[in-house]
């Protein structure tokens, strides 16, 4: 839906409009520029005060050296594995739950919605100490299962409510009723009717939980302490903790660039779905 | 038998669909939350794994020595000021992007980038930009002769009163940078939902752009704005990433937040009960906006 508000667009107003947007873009994107520029600066550029705004030479070698300086490949592989698995688990759990909450009326429905709403608001730190001990006692520290659990349970409440809103508005009940008459059972209806129609909503849920898991730091830092299990976020934090701001910062910034790219790609591919999914719950229309 | 099974499945289908997610929430969110409350009445530490029941002593200790009051003040200041700055800013940006000019999708995507950037990356780049010796901002200010020696944006301890200090203000700035995209996207969606007829009628009546913004746009997006601000105030109060990754609470606890304190008390000092106590206090504070949030969105969710 595109709305024209009848704004008179004089030339001066257009110039002002784009000037402001450009200025905001510069401020918003400056950290990314600085990250990239630093990642290709030769060591002698880093120590210069005041720092130069453009590198004197492009030092692409940082992007090669970083793979042997830290176990970057293992970090990347772990991050990808955890993000993919928790996305899968989150989509399955919240898909079923959202379907139930949007299609059926039952006794515990209100209470369940309350549980999801509350879980979305509870500080993660409220559960962190007992959760750590639960994982420890079950032997799930430094395991894939442990971290995937930690990631998906925090994404499930938000995703369920997001999908619920989507399902409630997207699927006509009459379609399901005719399927019931045709002899489809509830599970069949879910897979044959609800799932295909709500695919955009599911894509939104998936992107949301993927980015959440890829970016996550706190849970990983307590559950994954062995270096072979660490995801990129924790690996990077360890690395900067060891080096601080020194010439090695250019190597670090190269890692930062590598860590940001997957998030941006996933977001770029499907941002329309994500934005629609996020706003659909709050904005009815 | 088969028919019976099928009817049992179909009859309770709602529960079967819901059960896995609900069970996960009960086991991994609700149970540990309750367990935290229970732990806060004990003195469980690394070398005292069983702990003894000490009643409310964890709570009274914290409030007696005053350290927690400071952290509560810091956290409230951090979350409220972050939102107070981010809200008008994102409102203005979404207003700009709501105009029917070319490139709004492009700019919206651009402005959403900070939101999907890993917090570890964002915090370390900002730390670098705001550092004392390698900061481009300091470089620029020095070149323009506006300052004589570089400023340590995140380490200055000379100036400040309570939570109003240089490191805290710059931490809020970084936080605003990372939270404004979410608010912008919500506001923009709400604005795009307003029928153009209303604006046209207002134009006919001779209302200017400013008038239209304050008399039409703001009131009509109020419901969405209210929910977004409530949700953000809860999330910002609970925020761990910015506080931990940017300053880790330092210098001298000037930027320490409750969530960071829970983490450091639990996993660096190994005082589990005292960490649990702080987390319970956090929850009690955040309960107030949470109830408001559940009351406003609940109505919609229940139908």
XYZ file of C-alpha atoms in Angstrom:
588
model
C 0.000 0.000 0.000
C 1.564 3.236 -1.118
C 0.140 6.424 0.234
C 0.493 9.811 -1.338
C -0.030 12.460 1.252
C -0.206 15.255 -1.206
C 3.027 16.791 0.037
C 3.912 19.633 -2.253
C 7.337 18.639 -3.540
C 9.191 21.745 -4.455
C 12.795 21.391 -5.533
C 14.045 22.860 -2.266
C 12.060 20.342 -0.220
C 13.454 17.465 -2.238
C 17.004 18.677 -1.675
C 16.372 19.037 2.039
C 14.774 15.593 2.225
C 17.732 13.827 0.635
C 20.288 15.960 2.471
C 18.854 14.883 5.817
C 18.606 11.234 4.812
C 22.180 11.271 3.539
C 23.435 12.863 6.752
C 21.649 10.234 8.835
C 23.040 7.465 6.611
C 26.566 8.765 7.168
C 26.137 8.696 10.940
C 24.420 5.308 10.964
C 26.913 3.676 8.622
C 30.121 5.321 9.833
C 30.997 2.425 12.193
C 30.799 0.039 9.246
C 33.012 2.275 7.158
C 35.513 2.521 9.993
C 35.422 -1.225 10.536
C 36.174 -1.897 6.891
C 38.818 0.798 6.522
C 40.593 -0.406 9.650
C 40.495 -3.975 8.407
C 42.556 -3.068 5.352
C 44.955 -0.624 6.995
C 48.636 -1.521 7.179
C 50.022 -1.654 10.772
C 51.808 1.720 10.558
C 48.481 3.418 9.748
C 46.827 2.100 12.898
C 49.191 3.810 15.314
C 48.957 7.187 13.640
C 47.310 10.012 15.588
C 45.178 11.552 14.351
C 44.159 8.476 12.351
C 43.870 8.852 8.609
C 40.398 8.631 7.129
C 41.567 6.598 4.162
C 44.141 3.806 4.313
C 47.483 4.620 2.707
C 47.538 1.135 1.209
C 45.008 -1.679 0.925
C 46.254 -4.505 3.117
C 44.060 -7.383 2.002
C 46.479 -9.766 3.660
C 44.599 -9.323 6.967
C 41.741 -11.339 5.511
C 44.131 -14.187 4.819
C 46.135 -13.981 8.030
C 43.112 -14.053 10.324
C 42.282 -17.666 9.411
C 45.517 -18.864 10.983
C 45.649 -16.348 13.853
C 42.416 -17.573 15.451
C 40.427 -20.765 14.713
C 38.076 -18.709 12.572
C 36.884 -21.613 10.480
C 35.761 -23.554 13.568
C 34.040 -20.476 14.994
C 32.194 -19.874 11.736
C 31.205 -23.513 11.427
C 29.902 -23.544 15.025
C 27.961 -20.318 14.597
C 26.362 -21.603 11.437
C 25.487 -24.960 12.998
C 23.925 -23.431 16.125
C 22.015 -20.824 14.146
C 20.679 -23.358 11.642
C 19.621 -25.898 14.263
C 17.998 -23.393 16.591
C 16.181 -21.847 13.642
C 14.808 -25.264 12.712
C 13.748 -26.057 16.258
C 12.234 -22.633 16.789
C 10.235 -22.745 13.560
C 8.813 -26.185 14.368
C 7.912 -25.344 17.973
C 6.454 -21.933 17.277
C 4.743 -23.055 14.068
C 2.740 -25.740 15.852
C 2.069 -23.560 18.885
C 0.977 -20.574 16.828
C -1.375 -22.756 14.812
C -2.957 -24.086 17.973
C -3.382 -20.635 19.488
C -4.834 -19.102 16.352
C -7.199 -21.863 15.290
C -8.582 -23.544 18.387
C -10.544 -22.390 21.399
C -9.701 -24.375 24.490
C -9.548 -24.084 28.221
C -5.881 -23.284 28.722
C -5.609 -20.962 25.745
C -5.628 -17.681 27.635
C -3.182 -18.961 30.199
C -0.853 -20.236 27.478
C -0.874 -16.904 25.662
C -0.058 -15.264 28.978
C 2.884 -17.635 29.389
C 4.232 -16.701 25.949
C 3.723 -12.976 26.518
C 5.431 -13.111 29.902
C 8.368 -15.165 28.618
C 8.957 -12.517 26.001
C 9.449 -9.949 28.774
C 11.348 -11.897 31.413
C 14.973 -10.746 31.670
C 17.301 -13.479 30.389
C 19.404 -12.869 33.459
C 16.546 -14.035 35.711
C 17.027 -17.588 34.526
C 20.725 -17.574 33.731
C 22.102 -18.971 37.012
C 19.606 -21.849 37.414
C 19.737 -22.543 33.672
C 23.502 -22.852 33.853
C 23.179 -25.414 36.667
C 20.445 -27.304 34.836
C 22.683 -27.637 31.800
C 25.614 -28.546 34.023
C 23.678 -31.258 35.857
C 22.356 -32.734 32.629
C 25.835 -32.692 31.130
C 24.717 -30.306 28.397
C 27.447 -27.694 28.884
C 29.690 -27.592 25.841
C 27.183 -29.497 23.731
C 25.238 -28.548 20.641
C 21.967 -29.533 22.343
C 22.606 -27.179 25.262
C 23.204 -24.101 23.159
C 20.437 -24.854 20.677
C 18.017 -25.169 23.603
C 19.177 -21.870 25.083
C 18.778 -20.100 21.745
C 15.441 -21.503 20.664
C 13.602 -21.126 23.954
C 14.276 -17.385 23.916
C 13.151 -17.038 20.310
C 10.037 -19.228 20.632
C 7.763 -16.786 22.556
C 8.331 -13.909 20.158
C 8.099 -16.134 17.074
C 4.947 -17.863 18.284
C 3.142 -14.579 18.850
C 4.403 -13.213 15.546
C 3.212 -16.290 13.635
C -0.057 -16.395 15.545
C -0.865 -12.906 14.323
C 0.051 -13.946 10.819
C -2.016 -17.146 10.832
C -5.028 -15.419 12.320
C -5.125 -12.890 9.494
C -3.934 -15.029 6.570
C -5.962 -18.225 6.615
C -9.679 -18.218 6.007
C -11.402 -20.637 8.393
C -13.818 -21.653 5.638
C -10.940 -23.183 3.694
C -10.148 -25.433 6.625
C -13.767 -26.360 7.128
C -14.083 -27.582 3.573
C -10.903 -29.603 4.058
C -12.406 -31.203 7.150
C -15.457 -32.227 5.153
C -13.146 -33.700 2.547
C -11.777 -35.980 5.247
C -8.573 -34.221 6.237
C -7.544 -34.608 9.872
C -6.091 -31.757 11.923
C -2.480 -32.606 11.176
C -3.294 -32.911 7.484
C -4.932 -29.497 7.541
C -1.879 -28.037 9.191
C 0.519 -29.407 6.588
C -1.657 -29.054 3.496
C -3.374 -25.750 4.133
C -1.979 -23.753 7.016
C 1.692 -24.322 6.277
C 1.740 -23.342 2.590
C -0.383 -20.250 3.130
C 1.616 -19.040 6.112
C 4.967 -19.551 4.413
C 5.854 -15.818 4.376
C 5.230 -15.688 8.113
C 7.366 -18.761 8.644
C 10.166 -17.242 6.588
C 9.994 -14.169 8.835
C 10.201 -16.367 11.928
C 13.137 -18.258 10.499
C 15.139 -15.146 9.634
C 14.405 -13.647 13.000
C 15.626 -16.674 14.915
C 18.620 -17.166 12.644
C 19.882 -13.619 13.143
C 19.160 -13.823 16.861
C 21.228 -17.000 17.179
C 24.032 -15.840 14.907
C 24.456 -12.615 16.899
C 23.999 -14.079 20.372
C 26.750 -13.747 22.951
C 25.581 -14.117 26.565
C 24.269 -17.700 26.568
C 27.111 -18.965 24.445
C 29.675 -17.403 26.782
C 28.430 -19.402 29.781
C 27.423 -22.667 28.133
C 30.267 -23.028 25.629
C 33.609 -22.652 27.358
C 35.697 -25.147 25.371
C 37.347 -23.510 22.417
C 36.218 -26.188 19.970
C 32.584 -25.341 20.709
C 32.729 -21.560 20.751
C 30.741 -19.631 18.167
C 32.163 -16.592 16.396
C 30.689 -14.064 18.846
C 32.478 -15.596 21.834
C 35.625 -16.280 19.821
C 35.813 -12.635 18.795
C 35.239 -11.459 22.344
C 38.100 -13.654 23.573
C 40.350 -12.330 20.847
C 39.756 -8.625 21.521
C 40.127 -9.314 25.239
C 43.603 -10.668 24.591
C 44.780 -7.974 22.196
C 42.928 -4.737 22.957
C 43.423 -1.763 20.662
C 46.817 -2.407 19.035
C 47.968 -2.844 15.451
C 46.331 -6.260 15.657
C 43.034 -4.365 15.608
C 43.067 -4.512 11.817
C 43.026 -8.293 12.006
C 40.188 -8.074 14.479
C 38.208 -5.729 12.257
C 38.639 -8.166 9.382
C 36.993 -10.783 11.607
C 34.247 -8.312 12.441
C 33.565 -7.798 8.747
C 33.410 -11.560 8.209
C 31.061 -11.955 11.196
C 28.684 -9.263 9.979
C 28.338 -10.488 6.388
C 26.153 -13.592 7.033
C 23.684 -11.554 9.111
C 23.491 -8.947 6.387
C 23.029 -11.509 3.617
C 20.222 -13.328 5.409
C 18.599 -10.041 6.264
C 19.056 -8.654 2.759
C 17.498 -11.680 1.065
C 14.302 -11.652 3.046
C 14.040 -8.324 4.824
C 10.586 -7.654 3.384
C 9.209 -10.789 5.033
C 10.928 -9.957 8.290
C 9.642 -6.404 8.404
C 6.123 -7.499 7.455
C 6.166 -10.258 10.049
C 7.435 -7.972 12.787
C 4.943 -5.239 12.162
C 1.937 -7.446 11.355
C 1.335 -8.209 15.015
C 1.382 -4.611 16.132
C -0.250 -3.031 13.098
C -3.551 -4.496 12.067
C -4.482 -3.750 8.503
C -9.341 -48.849 17.622
C -7.928 -46.822 14.797
C -10.982 -44.623 14.743
C -10.708 -44.134 18.480
C -7.089 -43.094 18.173
C -7.925 -40.686 15.410
C -10.711 -39.084 17.393
C -8.468 -38.777 20.434
C -5.911 -37.012 18.295
C -8.397 -34.693 16.648
C -10.235 -33.934 19.844
C -7.144 -32.728 21.642
C -5.315 -31.464 18.562
C -5.041 -27.979 20.059
C -3.108 -29.359 22.999
C -0.831 -31.616 20.952
C 0.163 -28.707 18.739
C 0.809 -26.445 21.692
C 2.495 -28.897 24.031
C 6.104 -28.972 22.734
C 6.564 -25.189 22.821
C 4.702 -24.774 26.079
C 6.689 -27.531 27.720
C 9.959 -25.920 26.641
C 8.884 -22.609 28.121
C 7.772 -24.203 31.360
C 10.945 -26.238 31.783
C 13.537 -23.744 30.564
C 12.036 -20.341 31.382
C 9.392 -20.670 34.079
C 11.153 -23.280 36.209
C 14.563 -21.503 36.285
C 12.794 -18.231 37.081
C 11.114 -19.764 40.105
C 14.368 -21.440 41.018
C 16.117 -18.041 40.984
C 13.631 -16.738 43.530
C 14.272 -19.810 45.671
C 18.059 -19.409 45.362
C 17.849 -15.784 46.469
C 16.912 -16.960 49.986
C 20.096 -19.030 50.305
C 23.798 -18.248 50.296
C 24.950 -20.556 47.516
C 28.489 -19.844 46.318
C 31.233 -21.671 44.476
C 32.636 -23.201 47.682
C 29.273 -23.538 49.384
C 27.278 -25.502 46.873
C 24.406 -26.518 49.107
C 24.033 -23.171 50.862
C 22.084 -22.313 53.971
C 18.694 -20.708 54.172
C 19.234 -17.069 55.150
C 15.825 -15.565 54.498
C 15.860 -12.054 53.121
C 19.459 -11.344 54.059
C 20.651 -11.134 50.445
C 18.054 -8.451 49.827
C 18.645 -6.458 52.999
C 22.437 -6.605 52.509
C 22.168 -5.131 49.034
C 19.972 -2.280 50.087
C 21.987 -1.536 53.207
C 25.315 -1.039 51.494
C 23.699 1.088 48.789
C 25.581 -0.474 45.864
C 22.428 -1.827 44.335
C 20.580 1.489 44.532
C 23.299 2.959 42.329
C 22.922 0.142 39.807
C 19.153 0.517 39.738
C 19.624 4.227 39.108
C 22.130 3.524 36.324
C 19.855 0.978 34.657
C 16.769 3.194 34.827
C 18.753 6.149 33.491
C 20.245 4.044 30.704
C 16.943 2.598 29.542
C 14.802 5.702 29.907
C 17.259 8.106 28.274
C 17.983 5.621 25.453
C 14.292 5.500 24.631
C 13.751 9.216 25.151
C 16.442 9.910 22.528
C 15.657 7.045 20.157
C 11.896 7.686 20.038
C 11.819 11.218 18.547
C 14.731 10.320 16.279
C 13.032 7.241 14.834
C 9.752 9.120 14.651
C 11.408 11.774 12.521
C 13.145 9.236 10.261
C 9.981 7.222 9.726
C 8.142 10.452 8.947
C 10.754 11.197 6.275
C 10.521 7.676 4.861
C 6.743 7.866 4.765
C 6.885 10.640 2.192
C 6.250 9.433 -1.339
C 9.765 10.185 -2.548
C 12.039 7.802 -4.377
C 14.399 5.566 -2.390
C 12.453 4.993 0.784
C 12.853 1.226 0.621
C 16.559 1.715 0.078
C 16.994 4.005 3.075
C 14.820 1.810 5.258
C 17.080 -1.168 4.537
C 20.161 0.969 5.158
C 18.903 2.174 8.527
C 17.980 -1.353 9.598
C 21.571 -2.568 9.314
C 22.626 -1.652 12.896
C 19.749 -3.791 14.152
C 21.044 -6.986 12.519
C 24.708 -6.353 13.308
C 26.155 -8.752 15.909
C 26.415 -6.892 19.244
C 30.003 -8.099 19.659
C 30.917 -6.447 16.371
C 28.988 -3.252 17.048
C 30.406 -2.866 20.547
C 34.007 -3.445 19.513
C 33.847 -1.034 16.592
C 32.276 1.637 18.774
C 34.826 0.959 21.487
C 37.504 1.594 18.910
C 35.827 4.752 17.588
C 35.374 6.073 21.134
C 38.839 5.064 22.368
C 41.310 7.608 23.667
C 44.252 7.064 21.341
C 42.937 5.751 18.060
C 39.598 7.500 17.861
C 38.722 9.191 14.565
C 36.431 11.524 16.510
C 39.320 12.659 18.681
C 41.394 12.948 15.523
C 38.845 15.235 13.940
C 38.409 17.357 17.068
C 42.200 17.709 17.417
C 42.605 18.657 13.771
C 39.944 21.327 14.151
C 41.690 22.536 17.340
C 38.499 22.139 19.330
C 40.267 20.107 22.025
C 43.865 20.082 23.226
C 44.206 16.468 24.305
C 42.170 13.419 23.299
C 39.047 12.592 25.272
C 38.522 9.124 26.663
C 34.831 8.891 25.847
C 34.252 5.623 27.639
C 36.874 6.016 30.346
C 36.510 9.580 31.612
C 36.007 9.651 35.378
C 36.646 13.337 36.058
C 33.235 14.653 35.201
C 29.844 13.364 36.208
C 27.079 13.190 38.728
C 25.558 9.776 39.451
C 24.462 8.157 36.211
C 25.050 11.412 34.308
C 28.645 10.887 33.225
C 30.584 10.809 30.000
C 30.938 7.011 29.617
C 27.249 6.505 30.367
C 26.164 9.151 27.876
C 28.285 7.620 25.131
C 27.063 4.154 25.996
C 23.509 5.472 25.574
C 24.511 6.957 22.229
C 25.741 3.570 21.024
C 22.585 1.967 22.346
C 20.370 4.451 20.514
C 22.248 3.610 17.336
C 21.384 -0.049 17.741
C 17.763 0.239 18.915
C 16.373 3.017 16.703
C 15.888 0.771 13.626
C 13.300 -1.437 15.347
C 11.324 1.575 16.499
C 11.587 3.194 13.078
C 10.221 0.109 11.338
C 7.272 -0.121 13.725
C 6.417 3.577 13.418
C 6.773 3.492 9.645
C 4.429 0.513 9.335
C 1.868 2.302 11.490
C 2.195 5.479 9.409
C 1.737 3.594 6.151
C -1.496 2.245 7.545
C -3.075 5.679 7.796
C -5.507 6.306 4.985
C -4.456 9.054 2.601
C -8.031 10.382 2.595
C -7.488 11.858 6.026
C -4.434 13.789 4.852
C -6.227 14.971 1.737
C -9.160 16.200 3.779
C -6.751 18.016 6.047
C -5.051 19.603 3.035
C -8.398 20.819 1.778
C -9.038 22.320 5.201
C -5.747 24.151 4.896
C -3.644 22.247 7.421
C 0.122 22.560 6.996
C 2.593 19.706 7.144
C 3.461 20.318 10.770
C -0.185 20.433 11.743
C -0.861 17.216 9.826
C 2.004 15.476 11.601
C 0.907 16.421 15.104
C -2.865 16.318 14.611
C -3.144 13.231 12.388
C 0.016 11.125 12.272
C 0.918 11.131 15.969
C -2.567 10.379 17.350
C -3.186 7.647 14.778
C 0.076 5.817 15.407
C -0.289 6.229 19.174
C -1.430 2.627 19.836
C 1.568 1.169 17.975
C 3.878 3.731 19.525
C 2.665 2.888 23.003
C 3.255 -0.838 22.548
C 6.662 -0.301 20.950
C 7.805 2.019 23.733
C 6.599 -0.344 26.448
C 8.336 -3.297 24.834
C 11.520 -1.305 24.340
C 11.547 0.005 27.890
C 11.366 -3.581 29.129
C 14.032 -4.824 26.722
C 16.363 -1.924 27.418
C 16.019 -2.365 31.156
C 16.931 -6.038 30.694
C 19.734 -5.289 28.247
C 22.999 -7.089 28.773
C 24.913 -6.790 25.505
C 25.626 -3.067 25.291
C 26.552 -2.764 28.945
C 28.783 -5.804 29.035
C 30.457 -5.643 25.650
C 31.091 -1.898 25.542
C 32.324 -1.029 29.029
C 31.746 -4.102 31.187
C 30.352 -1.733 33.807
C 33.503 0.336 34.112
C 35.103 2.728 34.817
C 34.440 2.489 38.566
C 30.946 1.019 38.065
C 29.891 4.256 36.375
C 28.145 2.407 33.570
C 27.329 -0.788 35.432
C 23.849 -2.137 34.749
C 21.814 -4.710 36.657
C 22.017 -7.394 33.964
C 25.797 -7.009 33.766
C 26.029 -7.206 37.538
C 24.049 -10.473 37.600
C 26.465 -11.940 35.081
C 29.642 -10.785 36.799
C 28.381 -11.717 40.254
C 27.420 -15.178 39.029
C 30.127 -16.101 36.551
C 33.123 -14.032 37.623
C 32.650 -13.869 41.423
C 30.748 -17.191 41.608
C 28.276 -15.814 44.172
C 25.280 -17.572 42.724
C 22.691 -16.626 45.319
C 23.595 -12.993 45.293
C 23.421 -12.969 41.479
C 20.003 -14.610 41.651
C 18.870 -11.965 44.143
C 19.780 -9.137 41.766
C 17.970 -10.872 38.926
C 14.839 -11.200 41.047
C 14.976 -7.502 41.901
C 15.309 -6.772 38.176
C 12.264 -8.857 37.467
C 10.244 -7.099 40.183
C 11.060 -3.702 38.685
C 10.345 -4.769 35.130
C 7.074 -6.314 36.250
C 5.413 -2.895 36.277
C 5.790 -2.117 32.543
C 5.315 -5.828 31.793
C 1.847 -5.866 33.308
C 0.988 -2.751 31.338
C 2.256 -4.431 28.173
C 0.342 -7.634 28.755
C -2.807 -5.680 29.496
C -2.592 -3.656 26.279
C -1.533 -6.411 23.891
C -3.390 -9.162 25.718
C -6.785 -7.980 24.541
C -5.675 -8.270 20.960
C -3.902 -11.596 21.458
C -6.829 -13.241 23.218
C -9.389 -12.728 20.464
